[in-house]
Short mmCIF file of C-alpha atoms and ligand atoms in Angstrom, two decimals:
data_model
loop_
_atom_site.label_atom_id
_atom_site.label_comp_id
_atom_site.label_asym_id
_atom_site.label_seq_id
_atom_site.Cartn_x
_atom_site.Cartn_y
_atom_site.Cartn_z
CA MET A 1 64.39 129.21 127.64
CA PRO A 2 62.42 131.66 129.78
CA ASP A 3 59.54 133.55 128.17
CA ILE A 4 60.55 136.86 129.70
CA GLN A 5 64.09 137.71 130.64
CA LEU A 6 64.97 141.06 132.20
CA ARG A 7 68.56 142.00 132.87
CA ASN A 8 69.70 145.06 134.77
CA LEU A 9 66.48 146.79 133.80
CA THR A 10 66.54 150.40 134.94
CA LYS A 11 64.20 153.36 134.62
CA ARG A 12 64.75 156.86 135.96
CA PHE A 13 62.32 159.75 136.14
CA GLY A 14 64.55 162.76 136.69
CA SER A 15 66.49 162.11 139.89
CA LEU A 16 64.17 159.26 140.93
CA THR A 17 65.24 155.71 140.08
CA ALA A 18 61.85 154.02 139.72
CA VAL A 19 63.31 150.64 138.69
CA ASP A 20 66.83 149.93 139.81
CA GLY A 21 68.66 147.32 137.75
CA ILE A 22 66.34 144.34 138.21
CA ASP A 23 66.94 140.83 136.88
CA LEU A 24 64.20 138.27 136.47
CA ASN A 25 63.03 135.32 134.39
CA ALA A 26 59.45 134.22 133.80
CA GLU A 27 59.27 130.60 132.71
CA HIS A 28 56.86 129.36 130.07
CA GLY A 29 53.34 128.96 131.45
CA GLU A 30 54.24 130.59 134.73
CA MET A 31 52.18 133.07 136.71
CA LEU A 32 54.83 135.42 138.06
CA THR A 33 53.78 138.24 140.36
CA LEU A 34 55.42 141.54 141.14
CA LEU A 35 54.39 142.46 144.67
CA GLY A 36 55.26 145.52 146.68
CA PRO A 37 53.93 148.73 148.20
CA SER A 38 52.62 151.55 146.09
CA GLY A 39 55.40 153.37 144.26
CA CYS A 40 57.97 150.56 144.38
CA GLY A 41 58.22 150.32 140.58
CA LYS A 42 55.85 147.48 139.63
CA THR A 43 53.85 149.31 136.97
CA THR A 44 56.96 150.89 135.49
CA THR A 45 58.52 147.42 135.15
CA LEU A 46 55.40 146.08 133.44
CA ARG A 47 55.19 149.08 131.12
CA MET A 48 58.80 148.54 130.06
CA VAL A 49 58.05 144.89 129.23
CA ALA A 50 54.99 146.06 127.28
CA GLY A 51 57.03 148.61 125.35
CA LEU A 52 55.08 151.56 126.75
CA GLU A 53 58.06 152.95 128.66
CA THR A 54 61.65 153.10 127.40
CA PRO A 55 64.26 151.73 129.83
CA ASP A 56 67.37 153.77 130.60
CA GLU A 57 69.49 150.67 130.93
CA GLY A 58 69.28 146.92 130.59
CA THR A 59 67.73 144.39 128.26
CA ILE A 60 64.34 142.74 127.74
CA HIS A 61 64.04 139.39 126.00
CA ILE A 62 60.63 137.98 125.11
CA GLY A 63 61.11 134.37 124.19
CA GLU A 64 64.20 134.19 122.00
CA ALA A 65 63.73 137.67 120.61
CA VAL A 66 65.34 140.82 121.94
CA ALA A 67 62.55 143.30 122.65
CA PHE A 68 64.81 145.98 124.07
CA ASP A 69 68.55 146.50 124.14
CA GLY A 70 69.56 150.15 124.28
CA SER A 71 73.22 149.44 123.61
CA LYS A 72 72.27 147.81 120.27
CA GLY A 73 69.57 150.32 119.47
CA ILE A 74 66.84 147.66 119.58
CA ASP A 75 63.39 148.75 120.78
CA VAL A 76 60.53 146.66 119.37
CA PRO A 77 57.33 148.73 119.41
CA ALA A 78 54.52 147.69 121.75
CA GLU A 79 52.16 146.42 119.05
CA ARG A 80 54.82 144.02 117.77
CA ARG A 81 55.60 142.42 121.13
CA ASN A 82 52.53 140.13 120.97
CA LEU A 83 51.34 140.85 124.50
CA GLY A 84 47.91 140.86 126.03
CA MET A 85 47.38 143.53 128.66
CA VAL A 86 44.80 144.07 131.37
CA PHE A 87 44.84 147.10 133.60
CA GLN A 88 43.13 148.27 136.75
CA SER A 89 40.77 150.52 134.85
CA TYR A 90 39.51 147.88 132.45
CA ALA A 91 39.31 150.35 129.60
CA ILE A 92 36.60 148.50 127.80
CA TRP A 93 34.63 150.65 125.39
CA PRO A 94 31.24 151.58 126.85
CA HIS A 95 29.61 152.35 123.51
CA MET A 96 30.39 148.87 122.18
CA THR A 97 28.83 145.47 122.79
CA VAL A 98 30.71 142.62 124.40
CA PHE A 99 31.35 141.15 120.95
CA GLU A 100 32.65 144.42 119.56
CA ASN A 101 34.92 144.93 122.55
CA VAL A 102 36.41 141.46 122.49
CA SER A 103 36.77 141.25 118.70
CA TYR A 104 38.51 144.63 118.52
CA PRO A 105 42.11 143.35 118.51
CA LEU A 106 41.24 140.91 115.70
CA ARG A 107 39.43 143.55 113.66
CA MET A 108 42.49 145.77 114.09
CA ARG A 109 44.54 142.93 112.67
CA SER A 110 42.06 142.54 109.80
CA ARG A 111 41.36 138.87 110.49
CA PRO A 112 38.68 137.14 108.39
CA LYS A 113 35.14 137.31 109.74
CA LYS A 114 34.83 133.56 110.25
CA GLU A 115 37.98 133.43 112.34
CA ILE A 116 36.85 136.42 114.40
CA ASN A 117 33.51 134.80 115.22
CA GLU A 118 35.14 131.55 116.14
CA ARG A 119 37.82 133.03 118.34
CA VAL A 120 35.51 135.43 120.13
CA GLY A 121 33.11 132.57 120.78
CA ASN A 122 35.88 130.44 122.24
CA VAL A 123 37.36 133.11 124.44
CA LEU A 124 33.95 134.18 125.79
CA LYS A 125 33.30 130.59 126.76
CA LEU A 126 36.64 130.55 128.49
CA VAL A 127 35.83 133.56 130.67
CA GLY A 128 32.24 132.43 131.22
CA LEU A 129 30.51 135.11 129.15
CA ASP A 130 29.18 133.03 126.27
CA GLY A 131 25.76 134.15 125.18
CA MET A 132 26.48 137.75 126.20
CA GLU A 133 27.87 138.80 122.80
CA ASP A 134 25.21 141.42 122.08
CA LYS A 135 25.02 142.96 125.52
CA SER A 136 26.14 146.54 125.86
CA ALA A 137 29.36 146.64 127.86
CA THR A 138 27.98 149.20 130.32
CA LYS A 139 25.12 146.85 131.27
CA LEU A 140 27.61 144.41 132.77
CA SER A 141 28.67 144.09 136.41
CA GLY A 142 32.23 145.00 137.45
CA GLY A 143 33.31 141.38 137.41
CA GLN A 144 31.81 140.82 133.97
CA GLN A 145 33.46 143.97 132.61
CA GLN A 146 36.77 142.74 133.94
CA ARG A 147 36.21 139.44 132.14
CA VAL A 148 35.52 141.30 128.92
CA ALA A 149 38.86 143.06 129.34
CA LEU A 150 40.51 139.72 129.97
CA ALA A 151 38.80 138.11 126.97
CA ARG A 152 39.92 140.99 124.78
CA SER A 153 43.52 140.59 125.93
CA LEU A 154 43.44 136.86 125.23
CA VAL A 155 41.53 136.75 121.94
CA PHE A 156 44.58 137.04 119.72
CA GLU A 157 46.37 134.35 121.72
CA PRO A 158 49.26 136.45 122.95
CA ARG A 159 52.43 134.82 124.04
CA LEU A 160 52.42 136.83 127.25
CA LEU A 161 49.75 138.29 129.41
CA LEU A 162 50.53 141.40 131.45
CA LEU A 163 48.12 142.27 134.25
CA ASP A 164 48.37 145.40 136.37
CA GLU A 165 46.14 145.26 139.48
CA PRO A 166 43.29 143.94 137.33
CA LEU A 167 41.08 143.12 140.30
CA SER A 168 41.53 146.17 142.48
CA ASN A 169 38.33 147.88 141.32
CA LEU A 170 36.18 144.92 142.31
CA ASP A 171 34.56 144.44 145.70
CA ALA A 172 36.23 142.06 148.14
CA LYS A 173 34.08 139.01 147.52
CA LEU A 174 34.29 139.21 143.74
CA ARG A 175 38.01 139.88 143.94
CA GLU A 176 38.54 136.67 145.87
CA HIS A 177 36.46 134.73 143.38
CA MET A 178 38.19 136.25 140.33
CA ARG A 179 41.62 135.48 141.78
CA VAL A 180 40.96 131.79 141.64
CA GLU A 181 39.21 132.07 138.26
CA LEU A 182 42.15 133.96 136.80
CA ARG A 183 44.58 131.35 137.92
CA VAL A 184 42.47 128.49 136.58
CA MET A 185 42.11 130.30 133.25
CA GLN A 186 45.80 131.13 132.98
CA LYS A 187 46.73 127.52 133.63
CA ARG A 188 44.15 126.22 131.15
CA LEU A 189 45.56 128.51 128.46
CA GLY A 190 49.17 127.85 129.37
CA VAL A 191 49.95 131.51 128.76
CA THR A 192 52.87 133.08 130.61
CA ALA A 193 51.64 135.87 132.86
CA LEU A 194 53.30 138.75 134.64
CA TYR A 195 50.94 140.02 137.31
CA VAL A 196 51.28 143.21 139.34
CA THR A 197 49.64 143.72 142.71
CA HIS A 198 50.20 145.46 146.03
CA ASP A 199 47.91 142.93 147.74
CA GLN A 200 49.96 140.22 149.38
CA GLU A 201 47.07 137.83 149.83
CA GLU A 202 46.28 138.09 146.13
CA ALA A 203 49.93 137.41 145.30
CA LEU A 204 50.06 134.38 147.58
CA THR A 205 46.91 132.88 146.06
CA LEU A 206 47.66 133.51 142.42
CA SER A 207 51.34 133.07 141.86
CA ASP A 208 53.59 130.24 140.92
CA ARG A 209 56.41 132.49 142.07
CA LEU A 210 56.39 135.99 143.38
CA ILE A 211 58.86 138.83 143.42
CA VAL A 212 58.81 141.24 146.32
CA MET A 213 59.93 144.72 145.27
CA ASN A 214 60.92 147.68 147.40
CA GLN A 215 62.05 151.06 146.11
CA GLY A 216 62.75 149.84 142.61
CA ALA A 217 64.76 146.81 143.70
CA ILE A 218 64.01 143.13 144.24
CA GLU A 219 64.02 141.95 147.85
CA GLN A 220 63.13 138.30 147.24
CA ILE A 221 62.05 135.89 144.51
CA GLY A 222 60.43 132.60 145.48
CA THR A 223 57.32 130.48 145.66
CA PRO A 224 54.54 131.96 147.80
CA ARG A 225 55.41 129.48 150.51
CA GLU A 226 59.14 130.25 150.46
CA VAL A 227 58.53 133.97 150.65
CA TYR A 228 55.91 133.69 153.37
CA GLU A 229 57.70 131.18 155.55
CA CYS A 230 61.30 132.27 155.03
CA PRO A 231 61.37 136.00 154.27
CA ALA A 232 64.80 136.96 152.94
CA THR A 233 64.82 140.43 154.47
CA ARG A 234 63.19 142.35 157.27
CA PHE A 235 61.23 144.30 154.66
CA VAL A 236 59.66 141.11 153.30
CA ALA A 237 58.98 139.85 156.82
CA GLU A 238 57.10 143.04 157.67
CA PHE A 239 55.31 143.33 154.36
CA MET A 240 54.02 139.75 154.06
CA GLY A 241 51.24 138.80 156.43
CA LYS A 242 51.21 139.05 160.18
CA ALA A 243 54.51 138.72 161.90
CA ASN A 244 56.09 139.06 165.30
CA LEU A 245 59.19 141.20 164.98
CA LEU A 246 60.98 141.72 168.26
CA ASP A 247 63.72 144.28 168.43
CA LEU A 248 66.55 142.90 170.51
CA ASP A 249 68.56 144.99 172.93
CA GLY A 250 71.95 143.49 172.33
CA LYS A 251 73.61 141.57 169.57
CA PRO A 252 73.11 137.81 169.57
CA GLU A 253 76.09 136.11 171.19
CA ALA A 254 78.06 133.73 169.03
CA LEU A 255 78.16 130.22 170.46
CA ASP A 256 80.70 127.47 169.94
CA GLY A 257 79.63 125.42 166.93
CA GLY A 258 78.35 128.37 164.91
CA GLY A 259 75.01 129.10 166.58
CA PHE A 260 73.79 132.20 168.37
CA ALA A 261 72.30 132.93 171.75
CA VAL A 262 69.49 135.45 171.54
CA LEU A 263 68.70 137.10 174.84
CA LEU A 264 65.17 138.24 175.58
CA PRO A 265 63.84 139.80 178.76
CA GLY A 266 61.28 137.93 180.86
CA PHE A 267 59.17 138.35 184.00
CA ASN A 268 61.60 136.09 185.87
CA GLY A 269 64.85 137.28 184.33
CA THR A 270 66.51 136.88 180.94
CA GLN A 271 65.31 134.13 178.61
CA THR A 272 67.68 132.65 176.07
CA LEU A 273 67.00 131.18 172.62
CA ARG A 274 69.82 129.22 171.00
CA LEU A 275 69.50 129.43 167.23
CA GLY A 276 71.56 127.90 164.45
CA LYS A 277 73.47 130.21 162.10
CA GLU A 278 70.90 129.52 159.35
CA ALA A 279 68.50 131.72 161.33
CA ILE A 280 70.54 134.76 160.35
CA ARG A 281 68.90 136.04 157.17
CA THR A 282 70.69 139.24 156.31
CA ASN A 283 74.27 140.41 156.19
CA SER A 284 76.38 139.28 159.10
CA GLY A 285 75.29 137.89 162.45
CA ASP A 286 76.80 141.00 163.98
CA GLY A 287 74.10 143.32 162.77
CA ALA A 288 71.19 140.97 163.42
CA HIS A 289 69.01 142.49 166.07
CA CYS A 290 65.42 141.71 165.18
CA LEU A 291 63.73 138.36 165.81
CA PHE A 292 60.95 137.16 163.49
CA ILE A 293 58.29 134.53 164.29
CA ARG A 294 54.95 133.91 162.56
CA PRO A 295 51.96 133.84 164.97
CA GLU A 296 50.84 130.46 163.65
CA LYS A 297 54.27 128.90 164.26
CA ILE A 298 53.93 129.36 168.01
CA ARG A 299 52.19 126.79 170.17
CA ILE A 300 50.84 127.70 173.58
CA ALA A 301 51.44 125.11 176.30
CA ALA A 302 51.29 124.81 180.05
CA PRO A 303 54.43 125.87 181.95
CA GLY A 304 57.02 123.10 182.12
CA ALA A 305 56.26 121.87 178.61
CA GLU A 306 59.75 122.82 177.46
CA THR A 307 61.32 119.55 178.51
CA ALA A 308 58.58 117.63 176.73
CA ALA A 309 58.95 119.73 173.61
CA GLY A 310 62.09 118.02 172.37
CA GLU A 311 65.46 119.26 171.27
CA ALA A 312 64.61 121.22 168.15
CA MET A 313 61.95 123.17 170.03
CA HIS A 314 62.33 126.28 172.10
CA ALA A 315 60.25 127.71 174.87
CA LEU A 316 59.57 131.20 176.15
CA ARG A 317 57.69 131.95 179.34
CA GLY A 318 54.83 134.42 179.18
CA LYS A 319 51.40 135.52 180.36
CA VAL A 320 48.25 135.61 178.26
CA ARG A 321 47.30 139.27 178.02
CA ALA A 322 44.39 139.06 175.58
CA ARG A 323 42.39 136.47 173.71
CA THR A 324 40.26 137.36 170.71
CA TYR A 325 37.80 135.06 168.98
CA VAL A 326 38.01 135.56 165.21
CA GLY A 327 35.64 132.91 163.92
CA ASP A 328 37.79 129.98 162.94
CA HIS A 329 40.58 130.48 165.48
CA TYR A 330 41.70 132.47 168.49
CA GLU A 331 44.27 135.22 168.44
CA TYR A 332 46.28 135.65 171.59
CA LEU A 333 48.59 138.34 172.79
CA VAL A 334 51.09 136.75 175.11
CA ALA A 335 53.44 139.05 177.02
CA ILE A 336 56.88 137.60 177.54
CA ASN A 337 57.79 140.72 179.49
CA GLU A 338 56.29 144.09 180.37
CA GLY A 339 55.55 145.81 177.05
CA MET A 340 56.75 142.88 174.92
CA ASP A 341 53.91 140.89 173.33
CA LEU A 342 53.91 138.01 170.90
CA ARG A 343 50.89 137.37 168.70
CA VAL A 344 49.87 133.75 168.61
CA THR A 345 47.11 132.09 166.59
CA ALA A 346 45.63 128.91 168.01
CA GLY A 347 42.80 126.51 167.23
CA LEU A 348 39.43 126.64 168.93
CA ASP A 349 39.87 123.37 170.76
CA GLU A 350 42.38 124.81 173.19
CA GLN A 351 41.61 127.80 175.33
CA TRP A 352 43.96 129.77 177.52
CA ALA A 353 42.46 132.24 179.93
CA GLU A 354 43.57 135.83 180.07
CA GLY A 355 46.17 136.12 182.83
CA ALA A 356 47.28 132.48 182.55
CA GLU A 357 50.98 131.75 182.76
CA VAL A 358 52.01 129.78 179.72
CA GLU A 359 54.94 128.51 177.76
CA LEU A 360 55.35 129.35 174.08
CA ILE A 361 56.83 126.50 172.07
CA ILE A 362 58.58 127.38 168.81
CA ALA A 363 60.69 125.31 166.42
CA GLY A 364 64.18 126.62 165.72
CA LYS A 365 63.54 126.52 161.97
CA ASP A 366 60.66 128.99 162.35
CA MET A 367 62.73 131.82 163.81
CA PHE A 368 64.86 134.25 161.83
CA LEU A 369 67.09 137.17 162.70
CA TYR A 370 67.32 140.28 160.58
CA ALA A 371 69.62 143.24 160.64
N1 ADP B 1 55.75 159.09 134.17
C1 ADP B 1 56.31 159.29 135.37
N2 ADP B 1 56.95 160.44 135.67
C2 ADP B 1 57.53 160.64 136.88
N3 ADP B 1 57.54 159.74 137.86
C3 ADP B 1 56.92 158.57 137.64
C4 ADP B 1 56.28 158.28 136.39
N4 ADP B 1 55.75 157.03 136.46
C5 ADP B 1 56.05 156.57 137.69
N5 ADP B 1 56.76 157.47 138.41
C6 ADP B 1 57.28 157.28 139.77
O1 ADP B 1 58.06 156.10 139.77
C7 ADP B 1 57.85 155.37 140.98
C8 ADP B 1 57.36 153.99 140.65
O2 ADP B 1 56.05 154.11 140.14
P1 ADP B 1 55.19 152.85 139.71
O3 ADP B 1 56.00 151.98 138.83
O4 ADP B 1 53.91 153.35 139.18
O5 ADP B 1 54.96 152.12 141.12
P2 ADP B 1 53.91 150.99 141.54
O6 ADP B 1 53.23 150.49 140.32
O7 ADP B 1 54.74 149.96 142.24
O8 ADP B 1 52.96 151.65 142.49
C9 ADP B 1 56.90 156.21 141.81
O9 ADP B 1 57.65 156.99 142.71
C10 ADP B 1 56.20 157.06 140.79
O10 ADP B 1 55.77 158.28 141.36
MG1 MG B 2 51.16 150.48 139.87
#
């Protein structure tokens, strides 16, 4: 039984459909991330789960209970959904101490004093703020304030934790640190978490699974690795990380046996890649006219390496146009034709000079075609 179940969840603001009939499950103990560009409907989705926004259509289940079902007139109010929430603006109370901030949800629930002290003590230990009880909240650093917000959302042991860009006000270094801390904490608690971010690196690091959204709809659901390595749509391919996306002139030609021949220009005439039909990611092969390859999936080799590369490998001829040293690796731009570059990342132990003629070796499984 999933902890959160959304079916056909829809929210309109006037003529704008902010969330367009989405379906998703969050499993117990899972860190599930909604990822997408600004305005794609992430916050609206989270607010509907929280009970802060009323859906126009669809249902929300939290555990076995129906939290929202418009057709049955069910709409459980926010404070009875047993959710912890953390937002971008941490909204901790500046005039209160750490203890007063964190104990607030328990005091609201009129818990006995002994229980409050115990729980606040435990949760402060968990977020690494034990001993700070009496500090004024405004005397804390950004990262500490964010931990206070987190502690406050966890202190009443909610079934679900909802987080909306909780790290985006922190500087880059702290953000990276908190990402890992958040994940460790969430796993230690075993709480199910729905996490919203527009930062793809954050989503890749944090999530058990992630959901890529675009214009109110879901483009792909998968593990970080699935989404990064096998983007379901061109949108996901462009949004996630660095990618080579080559627009093809013509349609791929169907080959006997179900594969496709993709024709690319080259300095010495047309170059052909023969891909299996599994390379076609969207719609029909007919419409596929954009080739996707990750820079780190390309190996640079000396010309003539194709024959040595083996059957499942493919080779394109090109010329090194630029090499950039970026600390732990090189980034190359290799032109396969005038005005057609491929980005390639390569280790420091091999160096290819600018102007060198090279062969780019790519496995068939690492290339996809999108419409
Ligand atoms: N209360 C509102 N009234 C009108 N439009 C809204 C409201 N809240 C959000 N929107 C619009 O709905 C879309 C989705 O917004 P939001 O869920 O905040 O996106 P995200 O969190 O992915 O950036 C945006 O176009 C936004 O302008
Ligand atoms: Mg938002």
